[in-house]
Amino acid sequence: MSVSHVVVIGGGLGGLSAAAVAAARGHRVTLLDKNPWLGGKAAVLNLPAGTAGANSGFRFDMGPTILTMPRVLRRIFAEAGRDQAQDLPLIRLDPQWRCFFEDGTAIDLMQDVATMAESMDRFAPGNGAGYRRFQEVATHLHDVSEKFFFWKSVEGIGDTLDFKANFRPDTLRDVMALRMGQSVAKVIRGHVPDARLAQMLDHYCQYVGSSPYLAPAVLCGIGDMQASEGVWYPKGGTRAVAEALAKLAGDLGADLRTGVEVAGIEIENGAARAVKTTTGERIACDAVISNMDSIRTYGELVGGRAAAQYSRKKYEPACSGVVLYLGLNRRYEHLAHHDFIFSRDAEEEFDAIYRKGIPAPDPTAYLAAPSATDPTVAPEGGEALYVLVHTPHLRPGQDWTQMLPAYRQTILDKLKRTAGMEDIEERIVVEQALTPQDIHERYKVLDGAIYGLASHGVWTGAFKPGNRSRAVKGLYLAGGAAHPGPGMPMVMMSGWIAADSLDQDLGGRGMGEAARLAGARGVPLAAE
């Protein structure tokens, strides 16, 4: 096989994963990113504390902060014969989240199902058995996802099932287990009736930027992904994942170029043949992997019939968000590494964000308080507090330069009232914010959507544009707006699928046994 040249557009986690896998399979890789850093939303923000000393500032992960399904990373590194645990050490977090509710109660989400069920029964008697049953459902849904959705390019139900060959009794049981026509919220409340505990489980949908009342039941499988595979903190933060992937791709010979913006993909006889940059450079190639938003890829880089086929009208952007990066001079000892400060009314919150398109009047806030796990993020005794509140994706007439001050106060008031952080404004010594408009401009996402495309629709909401383009030969897609969707493991899996599909189509070497085993379920991961 002659060496094929692959151009990767965008150096987010999906693009970096694709570049590493394609290079490991023997392809020549050029990666282009318009920003001066690699990693996309997995960027880092350093803010000075105004004091002297070697550790005088605050370090924030700007984007994703919760890592699950580490076997995806393990497979990517194994493609190159590398040990992820050596290159990128991970620390298991348990409790996985700490949850605070409007009525003043709190509960920890623990990894062990039996332990969690007992805790639920103490918190709200009678809910523990239902949680066990919910986790059985989640495990089956995880199994079905692994069998039919993961590790391959999927765009619709026909890509997962051969209806003539596969309608055996066991396959029919798997299809029935998907509970098509039911929402995440309905399945959860059918097992766990306590409104607070149901709200805690609803926020598995946090990873995919969607409403549990609109998302399909298959996403309940995330509950087993966390229980069976854990929640992890990469040493050095999420930014360390991007840096490790970039180093892996570079070590394998990939040409990683920052500050290069792509203007278009040159199509010849229905196939991708070159990438054109905004400076006029033409880079000939045999295939293209786009880590840019899939809808914007088709609309802005491809055009024509493909743009019409994958238009904004057919896909809904996921939610956006406001992130506050708060450098505190004193940490809150009662916070866990990950925390949720829940809204007073889940239906009111999701209705505002996803149906009305307005910021929720009483939002749920997600907090990352990493200093207890990683003291290097803040000066001694301080905290690099990350606060994320979901908002609608950008709507006409919304000006976040005008909206932010009042909504910042809404968020801080929520923390004071619900999470025992009454003096938070006194502890803030430095801060910065990220708004939906900032997200839209920095990352070339659709209407400021953090998570790509929403997973809405109880029948087909799990499906996204496939990784192997149906519209353009030699074009492959990675990222949160492509299959299998948003969230750190899914985005990195999308990059693996794009590179694997490309490798298959170009007659490459395929996946080795070590990589196959590294990504298999049930293989324990060593923790620090």
XYZ file of C-alpha atoms in Angstrom:
528
model
C 0.000 0.000 0.000
C 1.299 3.444 -0.923
C 1.243 5.975 1.883
C -1.969 8.002 1.825
C -2.069 11.661 2.817
C -4.812 12.604 5.280
C -5.683 16.170 6.250
C -7.416 16.663 9.596
C -9.357 19.918 9.984
C -9.486 20.976 13.627
C -7.335 19.941 16.555
C -9.951 19.279 19.210
C -9.979 15.989 21.081
C -11.721 14.286 18.164
C -9.275 15.623 15.601
C -6.237 14.777 17.712
C -7.557 11.247 18.289
C -8.149 10.809 14.564
C -4.685 12.136 13.708
C -3.000 9.784 16.186
C -4.892 6.699 14.994
C -4.437 7.487 11.293
C -0.713 8.063 11.834
C -0.439 4.864 13.874
C -2.027 2.998 10.961
C 0.708 4.265 8.640
C -0.933 7.234 6.924
C 0.763 10.612 6.443
C -1.182 13.150 8.484
C -1.400 16.939 8.359
C -3.582 18.558 11.026
C -4.706 22.182 10.719
C -6.238 24.305 13.484
C -7.214 27.956 13.264
C -6.388 28.632 16.916
C -2.867 29.067 18.318
C -3.353 25.995 20.568
C -4.305 22.362 20.025
C -7.120 20.721 21.943
C -10.123 22.801 20.920
C -12.446 23.303 23.881
C -9.972 21.357 26.053
C -8.004 24.564 26.433
C -6.375 26.011 29.518
C -6.823 29.391 31.192
C -4.132 30.788 33.465
C -5.060 33.774 35.628
C -2.551 35.522 37.911
C -3.399 35.792 41.601
C -1.397 38.947 42.046
C 1.025 37.417 44.528
C 4.646 36.355 44.233
C 5.883 32.779 44.213
C 6.181 29.825 41.907
C 2.511 28.881 42.297
C 1.011 32.340 42.383
C -1.796 31.855 39.874
C -4.859 29.821 39.008
C -5.122 27.211 36.264
C -8.507 26.316 34.819
C -9.584 23.671 32.346
C -11.736 25.817 30.071
C -13.933 23.105 28.587
C -14.727 19.512 29.552
C -13.772 18.422 33.057
C -15.386 14.982 33.575
C -13.619 11.990 32.007
C -15.484 8.683 31.727
C -14.914 5.496 29.681
C -11.102 5.707 29.831
C -10.833 2.589 27.659
C -11.352 4.860 24.643
C -8.097 6.600 25.451
C -6.470 3.280 26.228
C -7.354 1.993 22.732
C -6.045 5.118 21.002
C -2.681 4.815 22.733
C -2.555 1.058 22.134
C -2.912 1.705 18.395
C 0.646 3.060 18.596
C 1.881 0.368 20.972
C 1.869 2.849 23.852
C 0.592 2.484 27.414
C -1.920 5.187 28.238
C -1.296 4.771 31.986
C 2.350 5.710 31.482
C 1.744 8.585 29.079
C -1.397 9.937 30.758
C -1.932 8.861 34.404
C -5.505 9.021 35.673
C -6.924 9.401 39.185
C -10.247 7.734 40.040
C -12.826 10.031 41.688
C -15.322 8.547 44.127
C -17.702 10.137 45.025
C -18.236 10.961 41.403
C -20.439 13.970 42.129
C -21.749 15.766 45.199
C -25.315 16.957 44.765
C -26.965 19.912 46.504
C -30.709 20.582 46.368
C -32.880 23.614 46.946
C -34.379 22.139 50.126
C -30.941 22.050 51.784
C -30.338 18.316 51.371
C -27.255 16.807 49.741
C -26.123 13.374 48.557
C -23.021 11.909 46.913
C -23.174 9.851 43.725
C -20.976 6.821 44.433
C -19.595 4.444 41.819
C -20.626 1.201 43.551
C -24.294 0.456 42.824
C -24.984 -1.347 46.123
C -23.406 1.459 48.141
C -25.389 4.048 46.195
C -28.651 2.160 46.627
C -28.165 2.036 50.400
C -27.383 5.765 50.449
C -30.539 6.484 48.422
C -32.658 4.504 50.880
C -31.308 6.605 53.738
C -31.915 9.786 51.728
C -35.399 8.860 50.432
C -36.640 5.498 51.774
C -37.849 3.089 49.111
C -35.747 4.415 46.215
C -32.746 2.092 46.552
C -34.365 -0.973 44.982
C -35.571 1.139 42.066
C -32.062 2.460 41.561
C -30.750 -1.108 41.367
C -33.362 -1.901 38.719
C -32.503 1.291 36.842
C -28.841 0.267 36.796
C -29.810 -3.124 35.356
C -31.598 -1.289 32.551
C -28.589 1.010 32.109
C -26.244 -1.976 31.887
C -28.351 -3.572 29.155
C -28.512 -0.274 27.252
C -24.721 0.056 27.560
C -24.382 -3.480 26.181
C -26.691 -2.664 23.268
C -24.792 0.548 22.550
C -21.511 -1.351 22.527
C -22.954 -3.915 20.122
C -24.771 -1.666 17.688
C -23.577 1.957 18.054
C -20.006 2.206 19.299
C -16.749 1.874 17.345
C -18.321 2.145 13.882
C -19.776 4.814 11.619
C -23.530 5.101 12.195
C -26.003 7.619 10.790
C -29.324 5.793 11.067
C -30.944 2.580 12.224
C -29.994 0.859 8.952
C -26.306 1.249 9.859
C -26.787 -0.693 13.078
C -29.054 -3.541 12.020
C -29.337 -5.783 8.981
C -33.097 -6.220 9.113
C -33.073 -9.378 7.003
C -30.229 -11.148 8.777
C -30.389 -9.797 12.292
C -33.957 -10.220 13.385
C -33.173 -13.153 15.580
C -34.846 -13.390 19.011
C -31.762 -12.028 20.823
C -31.557 -9.074 18.456
C -35.239 -8.335 18.892
C -34.720 -8.331 22.668
C -31.928 -5.787 22.220
C -34.140 -3.576 20.060
C -36.933 -3.761 22.619
C -34.447 -2.866 25.360
C -33.801 0.453 23.634
C -37.260 1.567 24.838
C -37.698 3.586 21.675
C -40.458 6.125 22.204
C -39.505 6.719 25.852
C -37.436 9.586 27.197
C -34.567 9.466 29.678
C -36.730 11.274 32.250
C -39.575 8.775 31.892
C -37.313 5.766 32.397
C -35.600 7.340 35.419
C -38.853 8.317 37.127
C -40.302 4.901 36.453
C -37.612 3.490 38.748
C -36.598 6.344 41.077
C -39.676 8.421 42.037
C -37.993 10.854 44.455
C -37.804 14.122 42.523
C -34.359 15.032 43.865
C -32.758 11.687 43.077
C -34.404 11.640 39.661
C -32.965 15.099 39.004
C -29.508 13.790 39.945
C -29.812 10.965 37.406
C -31.287 13.316 34.778
C -27.932 15.005 34.583
C -26.294 12.147 32.774
C -27.762 14.188 29.915
C -25.359 16.951 31.007
C -22.715 15.170 28.953
C -24.715 15.485 25.747
C -26.219 18.952 26.207
C -29.803 17.739 25.947
C -33.040 17.695 27.914
C -33.854 14.408 29.678
C -37.483 15.053 28.780
C -36.620 15.039 25.058
C -33.628 12.654 24.888
C -34.106 8.967 24.001
C -34.009 6.282 26.681
C -30.828 4.711 25.273
C -28.861 7.536 26.918
C -29.678 5.980 30.303
C -26.781 3.680 29.428
C -24.482 6.473 30.630
C -25.464 5.417 34.144
C -23.707 2.086 33.669
C -20.754 3.692 31.912
C -20.089 5.618 35.111
C -20.849 2.756 37.484
C -18.815 0.140 35.615
C -15.948 2.294 34.342
C -15.710 5.166 36.792
C -15.081 8.919 36.680
C -11.458 10.000 36.321
C -9.230 13.057 36.633
C -6.184 13.180 34.351
C -3.074 14.304 36.239
C -2.686 17.911 35.138
C -6.367 18.269 34.273
C -8.326 17.758 31.088
C -5.734 19.839 29.293
C -3.307 16.967 29.874
C -5.485 14.758 27.621
C -5.136 17.180 24.712
C -1.406 17.528 25.307
C -0.896 13.766 25.508
C -2.848 13.156 22.298
C -0.953 15.913 20.487
C 2.357 14.449 21.644
C 1.267 10.976 20.558
C 0.271 12.192 17.096
C 3.481 14.222 16.775
C 5.639 11.296 17.861
C 3.988 9.243 15.126
C 5.002 11.798 12.505
C 1.836 13.876 12.150
C 2.421 17.471 11.030
C 0.445 19.559 13.542
C -0.072 23.125 12.355
C -1.752 25.837 14.425
C -2.909 29.247 13.239
C -4.105 27.830 9.923
C -7.779 28.327 9.075
C -9.453 26.217 6.403
C -11.602 27.971 3.818
C -12.934 24.975 1.927
C -12.631 21.373 0.811
C -11.956 20.860 -2.885
C -14.288 18.247 -4.341
C -13.532 16.469 -7.633
C -15.909 13.875 -9.103
C -17.692 13.665 -5.788
C -14.530 13.020 -3.754
C -12.410 15.168 -1.438
C -9.113 15.932 -3.153
C -7.627 18.950 -1.365
C -8.056 21.439 1.441
C -7.787 25.175 0.832
C -6.744 27.597 3.562
C -7.772 31.218 4.049
C -4.277 32.284 2.936
C -4.726 30.563 -0.428
C -2.653 27.441 0.239
C -3.900 24.255 -1.432
C -3.027 21.002 0.340
C -3.651 17.951 -1.843
C -4.761 14.812 -0.025
C -6.370 11.423 -0.363
C -8.883 11.974 2.428
C -10.121 14.620 4.855
C -11.233 14.233 8.469
C -13.162 17.256 9.703
C -13.282 17.892 13.429
C -15.173 21.112 12.741
C -18.902 21.024 13.518
C -20.441 18.630 10.979
C -23.264 20.962 9.895
C -20.834 23.856 9.454
C -18.427 21.529 7.632
C -21.057 20.735 5.027
C -22.440 24.269 4.902
C -19.191 26.281 4.894
C -16.476 23.945 3.574
C -18.358 21.664 1.152
C -21.516 23.456 0.011
C -23.864 22.338 -2.756
C -26.154 19.375 -2.278
C -24.270 18.212 0.791
C -25.015 21.500 2.540
C -28.716 21.109 1.766
C -28.724 17.483 2.903
C -27.139 18.386 6.239
C -28.763 21.731 6.880
C -29.464 23.529 10.136
C -33.161 22.894 9.521
C -32.742 19.152 9.986
C -30.590 19.186 13.112
C -31.005 21.021 16.409
C -27.956 22.525 18.120
C -27.351 21.322 21.655
C -27.415 23.816 24.491
C -24.747 26.389 25.130
C -23.564 27.686 28.469
C -22.022 30.354 30.621
C -18.788 29.409 32.370
C -17.388 31.423 35.263
C -13.717 30.854 36.085
C -13.356 32.043 39.667
C -10.018 32.241 41.461
C -10.793 31.991 45.178
C -8.430 32.871 47.991
C -9.969 30.137 50.160
C -11.392 26.831 49.024
C -14.721 25.415 50.206
C -13.941 22.257 52.156
C -17.483 20.897 51.802
C -17.271 20.709 48.001
C -16.231 17.528 46.208
C -14.144 17.580 43.014
C -17.377 17.559 40.963
C -20.602 19.108 42.259
C -24.106 19.785 40.986
C -26.194 22.564 42.514
C -29.650 21.630 41.278
C -32.483 23.892 40.160
C -35.687 24.151 42.166
C -37.733 22.645 39.319
C -36.251 20.397 36.609
C -39.167 20.800 34.189
C -39.102 24.594 34.513
C -35.350 24.645 33.889
C -35.332 22.424 30.801
C -38.457 24.062 29.372
C -36.745 27.462 29.532
C -33.501 26.279 27.936
C -34.780 23.932 25.229
C -38.347 25.044 24.413
C -38.487 28.762 25.195
C -34.859 29.446 24.306
C -34.210 31.671 27.324
C -31.823 31.335 30.285
C -33.391 29.350 33.113
C -34.595 31.636 35.928
C -33.227 29.178 38.517
C -30.517 27.140 36.790
C -28.580 24.035 37.754
C -24.907 24.866 38.239
C -22.111 22.371 37.729
C -18.955 23.074 39.769
C -15.467 21.680 39.414
C -13.379 22.291 42.535
C -10.167 20.406 41.706
C -7.672 21.763 44.232
C -8.127 18.910 46.739
C -7.206 16.431 43.969
C -4.624 18.633 42.261
C -3.073 21.348 44.477
C -1.210 22.839 41.489
C -4.372 24.523 40.144
C -4.360 27.306 42.749
C -2.174 29.019 45.339
C -2.037 27.174 48.655
C -5.441 27.167 50.327
C -7.151 28.613 47.250
C -9.413 27.182 44.565
C -9.690 27.400 40.790
C -13.481 27.129 40.785
C -15.144 26.303 37.459
C -18.872 27.082 37.324
C -20.955 26.002 34.317
C -24.617 26.809 33.797
C -26.378 25.575 30.692
C -28.110 28.167 28.550
C -29.931 28.019 25.214
C -27.832 27.995 22.079
C -27.635 31.439 20.503
C -31.001 32.898 19.547
C -31.620 36.026 17.421
C -31.471 39.177 19.494
C -29.558 37.675 22.412
C -26.554 39.834 23.295
C -24.495 38.175 25.995
C -22.331 41.245 26.507
C -25.494 42.814 27.904
C -26.981 39.664 29.482
C -23.924 38.374 31.354
C -23.749 40.738 34.376
C -27.283 39.990 35.547
C -26.996 36.267 34.862
C -23.657 36.090 36.654
C -25.460 37.420 39.723
C -28.253 34.855 39.268
C -25.610 32.117 39.280
C -23.781 33.432 42.333
C -27.044 33.860 44.218
C -27.849 30.219 43.436
C -24.533 29.087 44.931
C -25.085 31.204 48.032
C -28.612 29.953 48.609
C -28.240 26.245 47.797
C -24.604 25.239 48.283
C -23.515 26.980 51.472
C -21.294 29.497 49.651
C -22.727 32.687 51.158
C -19.403 34.530 51.097
C -18.300 33.539 47.603
C -18.083 37.117 46.345
C -15.696 37.945 49.174
C -13.432 35.028 48.229
C -13.136 35.877 44.504
C -9.753 37.461 43.742
C -9.759 37.021 39.969
C -12.317 35.888 37.423
C -13.140 35.478 33.769
C -16.225 34.317 31.911
C -17.091 32.442 28.720
C -20.461 33.106 27.056
C -22.381 31.409 24.226
C -21.091 34.071 21.833
C -17.493 33.413 22.910
C -17.994 29.672 22.399
C -19.442 30.250 18.932
C -16.515 32.384 17.836
C -13.662 30.396 19.437
C -14.627 26.910 18.336
C -16.642 27.195 15.096
C -19.541 25.330 16.618
C -23.175 25.668 15.583
C -24.857 28.674 17.246
C -22.586 28.481 20.276
C -23.604 24.901 21.104
C -21.063 23.385 23.497
C -22.032 19.798 22.754
C -22.621 19.829 18.994
C -26.081 18.538 18.099
C -28.866 17.875 20.567
C -29.878 14.258 21.206
C -33.581 15.071 21.030
C -36.311 12.798 19.727
C -37.372 9.698 21.636
C -37.218 7.588 18.453
C -34.132 8.735 16.545
C -32.510 11.329 18.822
C -29.396 9.213 19.324
C -28.410 9.474 15.659
C -25.975 12.098 14.344
C -24.274 12.601 10.965
C -22.125 9.538 10.319
C -18.344 9.533 10.534
C -18.063 8.259 6.948
C -19.712 10.948 4.866
C -22.565 9.797 2.644
C -22.329 13.003 0.635
C -18.613 13.214 -0.208
C -16.284 10.286 -0.827
C -13.113 10.551 1.213
C -14.639 12.909 3.791
C -14.885 11.730 7.403
C -16.333 13.505 10.431
C -15.268 13.643 14.076
C -16.436 15.612 17.092
C -19.544 16.193 19.162
C -21.687 16.949 16.098
C -20.881 13.556 14.553
C -21.587 9.997 15.668
C -21.592 8.887 18.491
C -22.075 12.424 19.830
C -20.739 14.730 22.554
C -18.879 14.068 25.786
C -15.152 13.423 26.145
C -15.138 9.666 25.493
C -17.630 9.892 22.634
C -15.730 12.706 20.923
C -12.476 10.750 21.122
C -14.298 7.626 19.927
C -15.604 9.627 16.964
C -12.009 10.434 16.027
C -11.066 6.769 16.300
C -14.056 5.755 14.128
C -13.241 8.377 11.488
C -9.629 7.192 11.251
C -10.622 3.517 11.305
C -13.236 4.051 8.553
C -10.692 5.927 6.449
C -8.126 3.194 6.995
C -10.604 0.529 5.893
C -11.543 2.494 2.769
C -7.913 3.093 1.781
C -6.895 -0.540 2.315
C -4.857 0.138 5.444
C -3.467 -2.197 8.058
C -6.508 -2.247 10.336
C -6.697 -2.461 14.112
C -4.225 -4.697 15.918
C -5.117 -7.159 18.635
C -3.564 -5.032 21.388
C -5.806 -2.081 20.499
C -8.867 -4.321 20.251
C -8.278 -5.668 23.749
C -7.411 -2.230 25.161
C -10.809 -0.848 24.189
C -12.839 -3.859 25.277
C -15.294 -3.634 28.157
C -14.421 -5.187 31.479
C -10.658 -4.618 31.417
C -9.711 -2.903 34.705
C -7.803 0.358 34.605
C -5.080 1.022 37.126
C -5.544 4.197 39.149
C -3.035 6.410 40.856
